[in-house]
Amino acid sequence: MDLRPVTRSVQEQLVASAALGDDAAQRAAQLLSVSLEPALRLALQDAIAQVAAEVSAGIAPARVELGLRGEELEMHIVPPTAPAVHTPPVPPAPPTPSEGDDLAGDASSARVTFRPPQQLKQRLEQAAAEQSLSLNAYLVRALRTHLDTAGRSGSQSSSFGSGRTSGWFI
């Protein structure tokens, strides 16, 4: 969208209105019209951005994006991204007692979804591999050790209430 015709129209209207006055008024209107052009362009861009925001809210999850290239205001309708196809991870094989005594003897287990940052996940996998454990067995052992230690040191009672622990454990 070229904003020049719109700003030129306002400039011409200002000069035409001043034509009714004397030479000094006409000269002032011409000078003013030139200096108003950047302010008019910004005001138009702001108004269009507000409209784009309202339209974006109405067409969500799609959106309208604006860009200014020289005197051209570019508008693009950005369609929503295709939802990621989420395939649930294949559950690991049940741990065996050889993966660590932390899991041996447990008749039941519970599933917990854990989404660590990628860098932390890599560190956890490396630590588990160094101990020849699955990631699950490593995490169970680390958490058990932490909770047992926290219980002995009396740090169970925290600001979250008794029996709850917070923070990062590796």
Short mmCIF file of C-alpha atoms in Angstrom, two decimals:
data_model
loop_
_atom_site.label_atom_id
_atom_site.label_comp_id
_atom_site.label_asym_id
_atom_site.label_seq_id
_atom_site.Cartn_x
_atom_site.Cartn_y
_atom_site.Cartn_z
CA MET A 1 0.00 0.00 0.00
CA ASP A 2 1.59 3.24 -1.15
CA LEU A 3 0.99 5.93 1.48
CA ARG A 4 2.08 8.80 -0.80
CA PRO A 5 -1.35 9.35 -2.42
CA VAL A 6 -2.96 9.61 1.01
CA THR A 7 -0.38 12.03 2.42
CA ARG A 8 -0.38 14.03 -0.84
CA SER A 9 -4.17 14.34 -0.59
CA VAL A 10 -3.92 15.82 2.92
CA GLN A 11 -1.14 18.16 1.80
CA GLU A 12 -3.20 19.36 -1.18
CA GLN A 13 -6.24 19.95 1.03
CA LEU A 14 -4.14 22.06 3.41
CA VAL A 15 -2.78 24.15 0.53
CA ALA A 16 -6.29 24.51 -0.97
CA SER A 17 -7.67 25.71 2.37
CA ALA A 18 -4.87 28.27 2.63
CA ALA A 19 -5.67 29.56 -0.87
CA LEU A 20 -8.44 31.58 0.70
CA GLY A 21 -5.86 33.55 2.70
CA ASP A 22 -3.14 35.97 1.67
CA ASP A 23 0.28 35.10 0.21
CA ALA A 24 1.83 34.61 3.66
CA ALA A 25 -0.90 32.10 4.65
CA GLN A 26 -0.48 30.22 1.37
CA ARG A 27 3.32 30.08 1.78
CA ALA A 28 2.94 28.88 5.39
CA ALA A 29 0.50 26.17 4.28
CA GLN A 30 2.92 24.93 1.59
CA LEU A 31 5.81 24.77 4.07
CA LEU A 32 3.60 23.08 6.64
CA SER A 33 2.35 20.51 4.15
CA VAL A 34 5.90 19.41 3.36
CA SER A 35 6.88 19.11 7.03
CA LEU A 36 3.66 17.25 7.87
CA GLU A 37 4.32 14.40 5.41
CA PRO A 38 6.44 12.20 7.73
CA ALA A 39 4.05 12.77 10.65
CA LEU A 40 1.08 11.89 8.45
CA ARG A 41 2.80 8.71 7.27
CA LEU A 42 3.50 7.65 10.86
CA ALA A 43 -0.05 8.45 11.95
CA LEU A 44 -1.42 6.39 9.06
CA GLN A 45 0.91 3.53 9.86
CA ASP A 46 -0.20 3.58 13.52
CA ALA A 47 -3.86 3.60 12.53
CA ILE A 48 -3.34 0.70 10.11
CA ALA A 49 -1.38 -1.20 12.79
CA GLN A 50 -4.31 -0.82 15.19
CA VAL A 51 -6.68 -2.14 12.55
CA ALA A 52 -4.29 -5.00 11.82
CA ALA A 53 -4.19 -5.89 15.52
CA GLU A 54 -7.99 -5.95 15.70
CA VAL A 55 -8.24 -8.02 12.53
CA SER A 56 -5.56 -10.39 13.85
CA ALA A 57 -7.56 -10.88 17.03
CA GLY A 58 -10.62 -11.69 14.94
CA ILE A 59 -8.90 -14.18 12.66
CA ALA A 60 -6.67 -15.85 15.27
CA PRO A 61 -4.68 -18.04 15.07
CA ALA A 62 -3.88 -16.34 11.72
CA ARG A 63 -2.54 -12.81 11.93
CA VAL A 64 -1.86 -9.66 9.93
CA GLU A 65 1.71 -8.37 9.75
CA LEU A 66 2.79 -4.90 8.66
CA GLY A 67 6.13 -3.77 7.26
CA LEU A 68 7.32 -0.41 6.00
CA ARG A 69 9.64 -0.48 3.01
CA GLY A 70 10.49 3.06 2.01
CA GLU A 71 7.16 4.74 1.30
CA GLU A 72 5.36 1.42 0.88
CA LEU A 73 3.38 -0.11 3.73
CA GLU A 74 3.26 -3.86 3.21
CA MET A 75 0.53 -5.95 4.77
CA HIS A 76 0.55 -9.73 4.85
CA ILE A 77 -2.01 -12.15 6.20
CA VAL A 78 -0.07 -14.93 7.87
CA PRO A 79 -2.11 -18.15 8.00
CA PRO A 80 -1.88 -20.25 11.13
CA THR A 81 0.90 -22.77 11.14
CA ALA A 82 -0.19 -26.32 10.72
CA PRO A 83 -0.49 -27.96 14.09
CA ALA A 84 2.44 -30.16 14.81
CA VAL A 85 1.58 -33.78 14.56
CA HIS A 86 2.33 -35.14 17.96
CA THR A 87 3.14 -38.78 18.06
CA PRO A 88 3.39 -40.04 21.59
CA PRO A 89 6.77 -41.45 22.42
CA VAL A 90 7.10 -45.19 22.44
CA PRO A 91 7.23 -46.20 26.08
CA PRO A 92 10.53 -47.70 27.07
CA ALA A 93 10.74 -51.36 27.88
CA PRO A 94 10.08 -52.06 31.54
CA PRO A 95 13.24 -51.68 33.54
CA THR A 96 15.01 -54.77 34.72
CA PRO A 97 16.73 -55.19 38.05
CA SER A 98 20.05 -54.98 36.22
CA GLU A 99 19.29 -51.33 35.41
CA GLY A 100 19.67 -50.46 39.04
CA ASP A 101 18.35 -51.57 42.36
CA ASP A 102 16.30 -48.36 42.52
CA LEU A 103 13.66 -49.97 40.34
CA ALA A 104 13.98 -53.56 41.53
CA GLY A 105 11.13 -54.78 43.65
CA ASP A 106 8.65 -52.07 42.60
CA ALA A 107 5.44 -53.86 41.67
CA SER A 108 3.84 -50.76 40.21
CA SER A 109 4.97 -47.56 38.62
CA ALA A 110 3.41 -44.26 37.65
CA ARG A 111 3.86 -42.31 34.47
CA VAL A 112 4.99 -38.68 34.69
CA THR A 113 5.60 -36.38 31.74
CA PHE A 114 8.87 -34.52 32.19
CA ARG A 115 9.90 -31.85 29.68
CA PRO A 116 13.37 -30.59 30.53
CA PRO A 117 15.20 -28.08 28.36
CA GLN A 118 17.12 -29.84 25.57
CA GLN A 119 20.51 -29.04 27.08
CA LEU A 120 19.51 -30.51 30.45
CA LYS A 121 18.09 -33.61 28.76
CA GLN A 122 21.38 -34.18 26.99
CA ARG A 123 23.28 -33.88 30.26
CA LEU A 124 20.90 -36.31 31.97
CA GLU A 125 21.24 -38.83 29.14
CA GLN A 126 25.02 -38.57 29.30
CA ALA A 127 25.06 -39.07 33.07
CA ALA A 128 22.74 -42.09 32.77
CA ALA A 129 24.90 -43.62 30.04
CA GLU A 130 28.02 -43.17 32.18
CA GLN A 131 26.34 -45.27 34.89
CA SER A 132 24.98 -47.79 32.34
CA LEU A 133 21.40 -46.89 33.29
CA SER A 134 18.36 -45.95 31.30
CA LEU A 135 17.36 -42.31 31.63
CA ASN A 136 14.30 -43.39 33.61
CA ALA A 137 16.34 -45.50 36.04
CA TYR A 138 18.84 -42.68 36.45
CA LEU A 139 16.11 -40.14 37.24
CA VAL A 140 14.38 -42.49 39.70
CA ARG A 141 17.67 -43.12 41.48
CA ALA A 142 18.57 -39.42 41.59
CA LEU A 143 15.16 -38.39 42.91
CA ARG A 144 15.06 -41.17 45.50
CA THR A 145 18.50 -40.23 46.72
CA HIS A 146 17.54 -36.60 46.94
CA LEU A 147 14.28 -37.26 48.75
CA ASP A 148 15.94 -39.67 51.19
CA THR A 149 18.63 -37.09 51.91
CA ALA A 150 16.08 -34.28 52.26
CA GLY A 151 14.04 -36.41 54.70
CA ARG A 152 17.07 -37.12 56.92
CA SER A 153 18.25 -33.53 57.00
CA GLY A 154 14.84 -32.27 58.07
CA SER A 155 14.54 -30.02 55.02
CA GLN A 156 11.23 -31.60 54.14
CA SER A 157 9.31 -28.67 55.49
CA SER A 158 9.78 -25.93 52.96
CA SER A 159 7.69 -22.99 51.93
CA PHE A 160 5.72 -25.43 49.75
CA GLY A 161 4.66 -27.61 52.67
CA SER A 162 5.99 -30.85 54.07
CA GLY A 163 7.10 -33.62 51.74
CA ARG A 164 7.53 -31.38 48.71
CA THR A 165 10.81 -30.49 47.16
CA SER A 166 11.65 -27.82 44.64
CA GLY A 167 14.68 -26.98 42.54
CA TRP A 168 16.92 -28.70 40.02
CA PHE A 169 18.58 -32.00 40.84
CA ILE A 170 21.17 -33.67 38.70
#
